[in-house]
PDB file of C-alpha atoms in Angstrom:
ATOM      1  CA  MET A   6     197.503  54.368 119.125  1.00 64.00           C
ATOM      2  CA  ALA A   7     198.528  58.175 118.667  1.00 67.00           C
ATOM      3  CA  ARG A   8     202.204  58.331 116.943  1.00 90.00           C
ATOM      4  CA  LYS A   9     202.669  61.149 118.902  1.00 95.00           C
ATOM      5  CA  SER A  10     201.554  63.151 122.152  1.00 97.00           C
ATOM      6  CA  TYR A  11     202.133  66.535 123.416  1.00 98.00           C
ATOM      7  CA  PHE A  12     201.181  68.387 126.805  1.00 98.00           C
ATOM      8  CA  VAL A  13     200.274  72.078 126.222  1.00 98.00           C
ATOM      9  CA  THR A  14     201.371  74.496 129.325  1.00 98.00           C
ATOM     10  CA  GLY A  15     200.920  78.210 128.816  1.00 97.00           C
ATOM     11  CA  THR A  16     203.412  80.620 130.507  1.00 96.00           C
ATOM     12  CA  ASP A  17     200.033  82.086 132.437  1.00 92.00           C
ATOM     13  CA  THR A  18     196.077  81.468 132.622  1.00 90.00           C
ATOM     14  CA  GLY A  19     194.479  82.712 129.626  1.00 90.00           C
ATOM     15  CA  VAL A  20     197.528  82.999 127.409  1.00 94.00           C
ATOM     16  CA  GLY A  21     195.892  81.224 124.852  1.00 94.00           C
ATOM     17  CA  LYS A  22     196.226  77.851 125.401  1.00 97.00           C
ATOM     18  CA  THR A  23     193.402  76.379 123.737  1.00 97.00           C
ATOM     19  CA  LEU A  24     193.458  78.811 120.380  1.00 97.00           C
ATOM     20  CA  VAL A  25     197.320  76.827 119.978  1.00 97.00           C
ATOM     21  CA  SER A  26     195.767  74.052 120.475  1.00 98.00           C
ATOM     22  CA  ALA A  27     193.127  74.522 117.999  1.00 98.00           C
ATOM     23  CA  ALA A  28     195.942  76.164 115.321  1.00 98.00           C
ATOM     24  CA  ILE A  29     198.231  73.395 115.919  1.00 98.00           C
ATOM     25  CA  LEU A  30     195.427  70.460 115.477  1.00 98.00           C
ATOM     26  CA  GLU A  31     194.345  72.207 112.097  1.00 98.00           C
ATOM     27  CA  ALA A  32     197.965  72.542 111.126  1.00 98.00           C
ATOM     28  CA  ALA A  33     198.404  69.094 111.363  1.00 98.00           C
ATOM     29  CA  ALA A  34     195.574  68.189 109.330  1.00 97.00           C
ATOM     30  CA  THR A  35     196.891  70.236 106.171  1.00 97.00           C
ATOM     31  CA  LEU A  36     199.765  67.383 106.403  1.00 97.00           C
ATOM     32  CA  GLY A  37     197.281  64.533 106.166  1.00 97.00           C
ATOM     33  CA  LYS A  38     197.540  63.486 110.305  1.00 97.00           C
ATOM     34  CA  LYS A  39     194.922  62.459 112.085  1.00 97.00           C
ATOM     35  CA  THR A  40     194.950  63.655 115.073  1.00 97.00           C
ATOM     36  CA  LEU A  41     192.855  63.548 119.056  1.00 98.00           C
ATOM     37  CA  ALA A  42     192.751  66.148 121.808  1.00 98.00           C
ATOM     38  CA  MET A  43     191.640  66.697 125.177  1.00 97.00           C
ATOM     39  CA  LYS A  44     191.449  69.088 127.994  1.00 97.00           C
ATOM     40  CA  PRO A  45     191.559  66.451 131.069  1.00 97.00           C
ATOM     41  CA  VAL A  46     190.161  69.413 133.834  1.00 96.00           C
ATOM     42  CA  ALA A  47     188.271  71.970 132.824  1.00 95.00           C
ATOM     43  CA  SER A  48     186.730  74.590 134.863  1.00 92.00           C
ATOM     44  CA  GLY A  49     184.038  77.690 133.731  1.00 93.00           C
ATOM     45  CA  CYS A  50     181.434  75.244 132.455  1.00 95.00           C
ATOM     46  CA  ASP A  51     178.251  76.263 131.530  1.00 94.00           C
ATOM     47  CA  GLU A  52     175.077  74.302 132.315  1.00 93.00           C
ATOM     48  CA  THR A  53     173.468  72.719 128.970  1.00 95.00           C
ATOM     49  CA  PRO A  54     170.951  70.287 128.176  1.00 95.00           C
ATOM     50  CA  LYS A  55     173.640  67.458 127.667  1.00 93.00           C
ATOM     51  CA  GLY A  56     175.349  68.329 131.523  1.00 94.00           C
ATOM     52  CA  LEU A  57     178.660  70.860 131.808  1.00 95.00           C
ATOM     53  CA  ARG A  58     179.974  71.566 129.032  1.00 96.00           C
ATOM     54  CA  ASN A  59     183.608  73.885 128.617  1.00 96.00           C
ATOM     55  CA  GLU A  60     184.134  76.047 125.499  1.00 96.00           C
ATOM     56  CA  ASP A  61     187.819  75.752 125.586  1.00 96.00           C
ATOM     57  CA  ALA A  62     186.917  71.423 124.888  1.00 97.00           C
ATOM     58  CA  LEU A  63     184.284  72.595 122.449  1.00 97.00           C
ATOM     59  CA  ILE A  64     186.725  74.286 120.528  1.00 97.00           C
ATOM     60  CA  LEU A  65     189.403  71.450 120.655  1.00 98.00           C
ATOM     61  CA  MET A  66     186.366  68.782 119.594  1.00 98.00           C
ATOM     62  CA  GLU A  67     185.625  71.244 116.665  1.00 97.00           C
ATOM     63  CA  SER A  68     189.451  71.052 115.650  1.00 98.00           C
ATOM     64  CA  MET A  69     190.710  67.151 115.639  1.00 98.00           C
ATOM     65  CA  SER A  70     189.971  65.255 112.853  1.00 97.00           C
ATOM     66  CA  GLU A  71     188.417  62.619 115.212  1.00 96.00           C
ATOM     67  CA  PRO A  72     185.503  61.984 116.510  1.00 95.00           C
ATOM     68  CA  LEU A  73     185.029  61.783 120.459  1.00 96.00           C
ATOM     69  CA  PRO A  74     182.385  62.259 122.551  1.00 96.00           C
ATOM     70  CA  TYR A  75     182.976  65.270 125.121  1.00 97.00           C
ATOM     71  CA  ASP A  76     183.354  62.914 128.328  1.00 96.00           C
ATOM     72  CA  GLN A  77     186.529  61.726 126.474  1.00 96.00           C
ATOM     73  CA  VAL A  78     187.715  65.355 125.305  1.00 97.00           C
ATOM     74  CA  ASN A  79     186.944  66.941 129.107  1.00 97.00           C
ATOM     75  CA  PRO A  80     186.202  64.325 131.609  1.00 96.00           C
ATOM     76  CA  VAL A  81     186.592  66.083 134.669  1.00 95.00           C
ATOM     77  CA  ALA A  82     184.294  69.217 134.073  1.00 95.00           C
ATOM     78  CA  LEU A  83     183.863  71.836 136.877  1.00 95.00           C
ATOM     79  CA  GLN A  84     181.395  74.689 136.565  1.00 93.00           C
ATOM     80  CA  PRO A  85     183.406  77.866 138.849  1.00 91.00           C
ATOM     81  CA  ALA A  86     185.315  79.571 136.617  1.00 89.00           C
ATOM     82  CA  ILE A  87     188.394  79.357 139.593  1.00 91.00           C
ATOM     83  CA  ALA A  88     191.373  77.356 139.766  1.00 91.00           C
ATOM     84  CA  PRO A  89     190.789  73.641 139.256  1.00 91.00           C
ATOM     85  CA  HIS A  90     191.640  72.139 142.240  1.00 93.00           C
ATOM     86  CA  VAL A  91     189.525  74.958 144.467  1.00 95.00           C
ATOM     87  CA  ALA A  92     186.430  74.095 141.502  1.00 93.00           C
ATOM     88  CA  ALA A  93     187.016  70.673 142.597  1.00 92.00           C
ATOM     89  CA  ALA A  94     186.743  70.683 146.195  1.00 91.00           C
ATOM     90  CA  GLN A  95     183.753  73.205 146.106  1.00 93.00           C
ATOM     91  CA  ALA A  96     182.208  70.117 143.918  1.00 91.00           C
ATOM     92  CA  GLY A  97     183.245  67.565 146.252  1.00 91.00           C
ATOM     93  CA  ARG A  98     185.753  65.917 144.336  1.00 91.00           C
ATOM     94  CA  HIS A  99     189.472  65.116 144.153  1.00 92.00           C
ATOM     95  CA  LEU A 100     191.765  65.643 141.385  1.00 94.00           C
ATOM     96  CA  THR A 101     195.078  63.629 141.411  1.00 96.00           C
ATOM     97  CA  ALA A 102     197.537  63.204 138.681  1.00 96.00           C
ATOM     98  CA  GLU A 103     196.871  59.702 138.839  1.00 96.00           C
ATOM     99  CA  ARG A 104     193.312  59.418 138.044  1.00 95.00           C
ATOM    100  CA  LEU A 105     193.887  61.931 135.485  1.00 96.00           C
ATOM    101  CA  VAL A 106     197.083  60.093 133.877  1.00 97.00           C
ATOM    102  CA  GLY A 107     194.840  57.026 133.258  1.00 96.00           C
ATOM    103  CA  PHE A 108     192.219  59.195 131.261  1.00 95.00           C
ATOM    104  CA  CYS A 109     194.893  60.560 128.981  1.00 95.00           C
ATOM    105  CA  ARG A 110     196.561  56.358 129.105  1.00 95.00           C
ATOM    106  CA  GLY A 111     193.311  55.999 127.169  1.00 93.00           C
ATOM    107  CA  LEU A 112     193.148  58.526 124.593  1.00 93.00           C
ATOM    108  CA  GLN A 113     196.826  57.265 123.606  1.00 93.00           C
ATOM    109  CA  MET A 114     195.542  53.943 123.004  1.00 92.00           C
ATOM    110  CA  ARG A 115     193.074  55.239 120.010  1.00 93.00           C
ATOM    111  CA  PRO A 116     194.586  55.379 116.336  1.00 92.00           C
ATOM    112  CA  ALA A 117     195.646  58.660 115.629  1.00 95.00           C
ATOM    113  CA  ASP A 118     199.077  60.242 114.762  1.00 96.00           C
ATOM    114  CA  LEU A 119     198.619  63.137 117.263  1.00 97.00           C
ATOM    115  CA  LEU A 120     197.173  63.788 121.148  1.00 97.00           C
ATOM    116  CA  LEU A 121     197.104  66.736 122.051  1.00 98.00           C
ATOM    117  CA  VAL A 122     196.325  67.021 125.647  1.00 98.00           C
ATOM    118  CA  GLU A 123     195.938  71.004 127.476  1.00 98.00           C
ATOM    119  CA  GLY A 124     196.530  71.663 130.808  1.00 96.00           C
ATOM    120  CA  ALA A 125     194.818  74.112 132.844  1.00 92.00           C
ATOM    121  CA  GLY A 126     196.558  77.688 133.678  1.00 87.00           C
ATOM    122  CA  GLY A 127     200.241  77.604 133.824  1.00 94.00           C
ATOM    123  CA  TRP A 128     202.738  74.477 134.740  1.00 97.00           C
ATOM    124  CA  ARG A 129     202.490  74.767 138.639  1.00 96.00           C
ATOM    125  CA  VAL A 130     198.597  74.890 138.789  1.00 94.00           C
ATOM    126  CA  PRO A 131     198.103  72.945 141.924  1.00 94.00           C
ATOM    127  CA  LEU A 132     195.684  69.491 141.432  1.00 95.00           C
ATOM    128  CA  ASN A 133     195.801  69.297 145.218  1.00 95.00           C
ATOM    129  CA  ASP A 134     197.576  70.035 148.099  1.00 93.00           C
ATOM    130  CA  ARG A 135     200.097  68.142 147.090  1.00 95.00           C
ATOM    131  CA  GLU A 136     200.548  67.911 143.455  1.00 96.00           C
ATOM    132  CA  THR A 137     200.408  70.613 140.652  1.00 96.00           C
ATOM    133  CA  TYR A 138     199.451  69.646 137.082  1.00 95.00           C
ATOM    134  CA  ALA A 139     202.900  69.076 135.853  1.00 97.00           C
ATOM    135  CA  ALA A 140     202.631  65.386 137.883  1.00 97.00           C
ATOM    136  CA  MET A 141     200.497  64.205 135.040  1.00 97.00           C
ATOM    137  CA  PRO A 142     202.554  64.886 132.064  1.00 98.00           C
ATOM    138  CA  VAL A 143     205.846  63.799 133.980  1.00 98.00           C
ATOM    139  CA  ALA A 144     204.013  60.569 135.198  1.00 97.00           C
ATOM    140  CA  LEU A 145     203.692  60.480 131.059  1.00 96.00           C
ATOM    141  CA  GLY A 146     206.643  61.273 129.889  1.00 96.00           C
ATOM    142  CA  MET A 147     205.227  63.905 127.432  1.00 97.00           C
ATOM    143  CA  PRO A 148     206.971  66.540 125.530  1.00 98.00           C
ATOM    144  CA  VAL A 149     205.406  69.864 126.161  1.00 98.00           C
ATOM    145  CA  ILE A 150     204.388  72.538 123.740  1.00 98.00           C
ATOM    146  CA  MET A 151     204.664  75.795 125.498  1.00 98.00           C
ATOM    147  CA  VAL A 152     202.619  78.654 124.635  1.00 98.00           C
ATOM    148  CA  VAL A 153     204.462  81.997 124.900  1.00 98.00           C
ATOM    149  CA  PRO A 154     201.995  85.745 124.792  1.00 97.00           C
ATOM    150  CA  LEU A 155     203.815  88.032 123.629  1.00 97.00           C
ATOM    151  CA  LYS A 156     203.419  90.717 126.050  1.00 95.00           C
ATOM    152  CA  LEU A 157     205.359  92.871 129.110  1.00 94.00           C
ATOM    153  CA  GLY A 158     207.024  90.398 131.008  1.00 95.00           C
ATOM    154  CA  CYS A 159     207.206  87.287 128.474  1.00 97.00           C
ATOM    155  CA  ILE A 160     210.638  86.540 128.618  1.00 97.00           C
ATOM    156  CA  ASN A 161     211.037  85.905 132.487  1.00 98.00           C
ATOM    157  CA  HIS A 162     207.588  84.272 132.521  1.00 97.00           C
ATOM    158  CA  ALA A 163     208.661  81.852 129.368  1.00 98.00           C
ATOM    159  CA  LEU A 164     212.500  80.772 130.335  1.00 98.00           C
ATOM    160  CA  LEU A 165     211.281  80.305 134.060  1.00 98.00           C
ATOM    161  CA  THR A 166     208.680  77.995 132.124  1.00 98.00           C
ATOM    162  CA  ALA A 167     211.086  75.834 130.312  1.00 98.00           C
ATOM    163  CA  GLU A 168     213.159  75.959 133.180  1.00 98.00           C
ATOM    164  CA  ALA A 169     210.793  74.266 135.485  1.00 98.00           C
ATOM    165  CA  ILE A 170     209.485  71.802 132.610  1.00 98.00           C
ATOM    166  CA  ARG A 171     213.512  70.554 132.187  1.00 98.00           C
ATOM    167  CA  ARG A 172     213.747  70.295 136.084  1.00 98.00           C
ATOM    168  CA  ASP A 173     210.971  67.757 135.904  1.00 98.00           C
ATOM    169  CA  GLY A 174     212.309  66.059 133.427  1.00 98.00           C
ATOM    170  CA  LEU A 175     210.274  66.835 130.036  1.00 98.00           C
ATOM    171  CA  PRO A 176     211.799  68.093 126.897  1.00 97.00           C
ATOM    172  CA  VAL A 177     210.253  71.537 125.578  1.00 98.00           C
ATOM    173  CA  ALA A 178     209.682  70.612 122.475  1.00 97.00           C
ATOM    174  CA  GLY A 179     208.778  73.775 120.899  1.00 98.00           C
ATOM    175  CA  TRP A 180     207.293  76.909 121.742  1.00 98.00           C
ATOM    176  CA  VAL A 181     204.398  79.135 119.976  1.00 98.00           C
ATOM    177  CA  ALA A 182     203.880  82.889 120.193  1.00 97.00           C
ATOM    178  CA  ASN A 183     200.745  84.440 120.579  1.00 96.00           C
ATOM    179  CA  ARG A 184     199.636  87.571 120.099  1.00 95.00           C
ATOM    180  CA  PRO A 185     197.168  88.879 123.283  1.00 91.00           C
ATOM    181  CA  ASP A 186     196.177  92.223 121.840  1.00 90.00           C
ATOM    182  CA  PRO A 187     195.359  94.065 118.668  1.00 91.00           C
ATOM    183  CA  ALA A 188     198.558  96.384 119.407  1.00 89.00           C
ATOM    184  CA  ALA A 189     201.781  94.538 118.697  1.00 88.00           C
ATOM    185  CA  MET A 190     203.822  94.669 122.115  1.00 91.00           C
ATOM    186  CA  ASN A 191     206.520  97.503 122.341  1.00 93.00           C
ATOM    187  CA  CYS A 192     209.418  95.769 120.657  1.00 94.00           C
ATOM    188  CA  GLU A 193     207.832  92.898 120.262  1.00 95.00           C
ATOM    189  CA  GLN A 194     210.770  91.434 117.515  1.00 96.00           C
ATOM    190  CA  GLU A 195     213.374  91.849 119.606  1.00 97.00           C
ATOM    191  CA  THR A 196     211.862  90.095 122.029  1.00 97.00           C
ATOM    192  CA  LEU A 197     210.633  87.024 119.743  1.00 97.00           C
ATOM    193  CA  ASP A 198     214.808  87.344 118.484  1.00 97.00           C
ATOM    194  CA  TYR A 199     215.825  86.601 122.562  1.00 98.00           C
ATOM    195  CA  LEU A 200     213.108  84.210 122.796  1.00 98.00           C
ATOM    196  CA  ILE A 201     214.475  82.245 119.614  1.00 97.00           C
ATOM    197  CA  GLN A 202     217.814  82.366 120.875  1.00 97.00           C
ATOM    198  CA  ASN A 203     217.100  81.387 124.458  1.00 98.00           C
ATOM    199  CA  LEU A 204     214.416  79.136 124.818  1.00 97.00           C
ATOM    200  CA  PRO A 205     215.754  75.231 124.836  1.00 92.00           C
ATOM    201  CA  ALA A 206     212.950  74.915 121.672  1.00 96.00           C
ATOM    202  CA  PRO A 207     212.457  75.608 118.166  1.00 97.00           C
ATOM    203  CA  CYS A 208     209.254  78.663 117.595  1.00 98.00           C
ATOM    204  CA  LEU A 209     206.540  76.675 115.937  1.00 98.00           C
ATOM    205  CA  GLY A 210     205.081  80.103 114.677  1.00 98.00           C
ATOM    206  CA  VAL A 211     203.461  83.246 116.001  1.00 97.00           C
ATOM    207  CA  LEU A 212     199.817  83.703 116.012  1.00 97.00           C
ATOM    208  CA  PRO A 213     198.571  86.901 115.167  1.00 95.00           C
ATOM    209  CA  TRP A 214     195.892  88.615 116.821  1.00 93.00           C
ATOM    210  CA  GLN A 215     192.120  88.134 115.172  1.00 92.00           C
ATOM    211  CA  LYS A 216     188.989  89.897 116.810  1.00 89.00           C
ATOM    212  CA  ARG A 217     186.794  86.380 116.190  1.00 91.00           C
ATOM    213  CA  ALA A 218     190.280  83.841 116.297  1.00 90.00           C
ATOM    214  CA  ASP A 219     189.852  81.103 113.391  1.00 95.00           C
ATOM    215  CA  PRO A 220     191.924  78.266 113.827  1.00 97.00           C
ATOM    216  CA  LYS A 221     192.011  77.028 110.557  1.00 96.00           C
ATOM    217  CA  GLU A 222     193.452  80.737 109.368  1.00 96.00           C
ATOM    218  CA  LEU A 223     195.658  80.529 112.563  1.00 97.00           C
ATOM    219  CA  ALA A 224     197.172  77.342 111.723  1.00 97.00           C
ATOM    220  CA  GLU A 225     199.061  78.761 108.096  1.00 97.00           C
ATOM    221  CA  ALA A 226     201.359  80.484 110.325  1.00 97.00           C
ATOM    222  CA  LEU A 227     202.600  77.395 112.579  1.00 98.00           C
ATOM    223  CA  ASP A 228     205.131  75.389 110.770  1.00 97.00           C
ATOM    224  CA  VAL A 229     203.991  71.620 112.967  1.00 97.00           C
ATOM    225  CA  ALA A 230     206.171  69.822 110.796  1.00 96.00           C
ATOM    226  CA  VAL A 231     209.215  69.404 113.654  1.00 95.00           C
ATOM    227  CA  LEU A 232     206.480  67.842 115.771  1.00 96.00           C
ATOM    228  CA  PHE A 233     206.378  64.290 113.672  1.00 95.00           C
ATOM    229  CA  GLU A 234     210.010  64.244 113.216  1.00 89.00           C
ATOM    230  CA  ASN A 235     211.645  60.862 114.931  1.00 74.00           C
TER     231      ASN A 235
END
């Protein structure tokens, strides 16, 4: 059974959740940990001879230590690169938190030290007309790792996301700052200092921008030991 499970969310879409997740998996491997990961719902999948495949899910498969078939890493694959609930409706499918919880519990039963579950977009991304993606980690009681892109507006987005997570009854286990652009944002250190002082969780690291992102190299910027405490 997975000893530690975390849900990875972002302050918005396109903030680097997959890259951060892959780097965490690589960092955990350097500590001798066995790791698993999944992206339960992925829109923006490509048609291949083996079926629909999502680039993010494939990156997770490359970085986790334990082998899994694609369908267990990404059980709901949707072709259009649009909001998951819209993509699911167009495909004649209905997303529910209960179903996603079932997928996650199945992986939690596998032996590993760490299971990362990557969400889609931000904390309040809809699953259907009544539920948001947050309902799944809430049902599982899964602590959250938050990804914060270092760009203008990130303080407000980070604080609001952390507030929403805690209001839903889950702890923020840690957060990772990710540089989304080659040039550092103005007043980057001041921004980091404020986030470190005001977010209710430890900063696991600051990932530098890379033209060709390499999770193994980025893992060197992370300290994930806190994720295995207690």
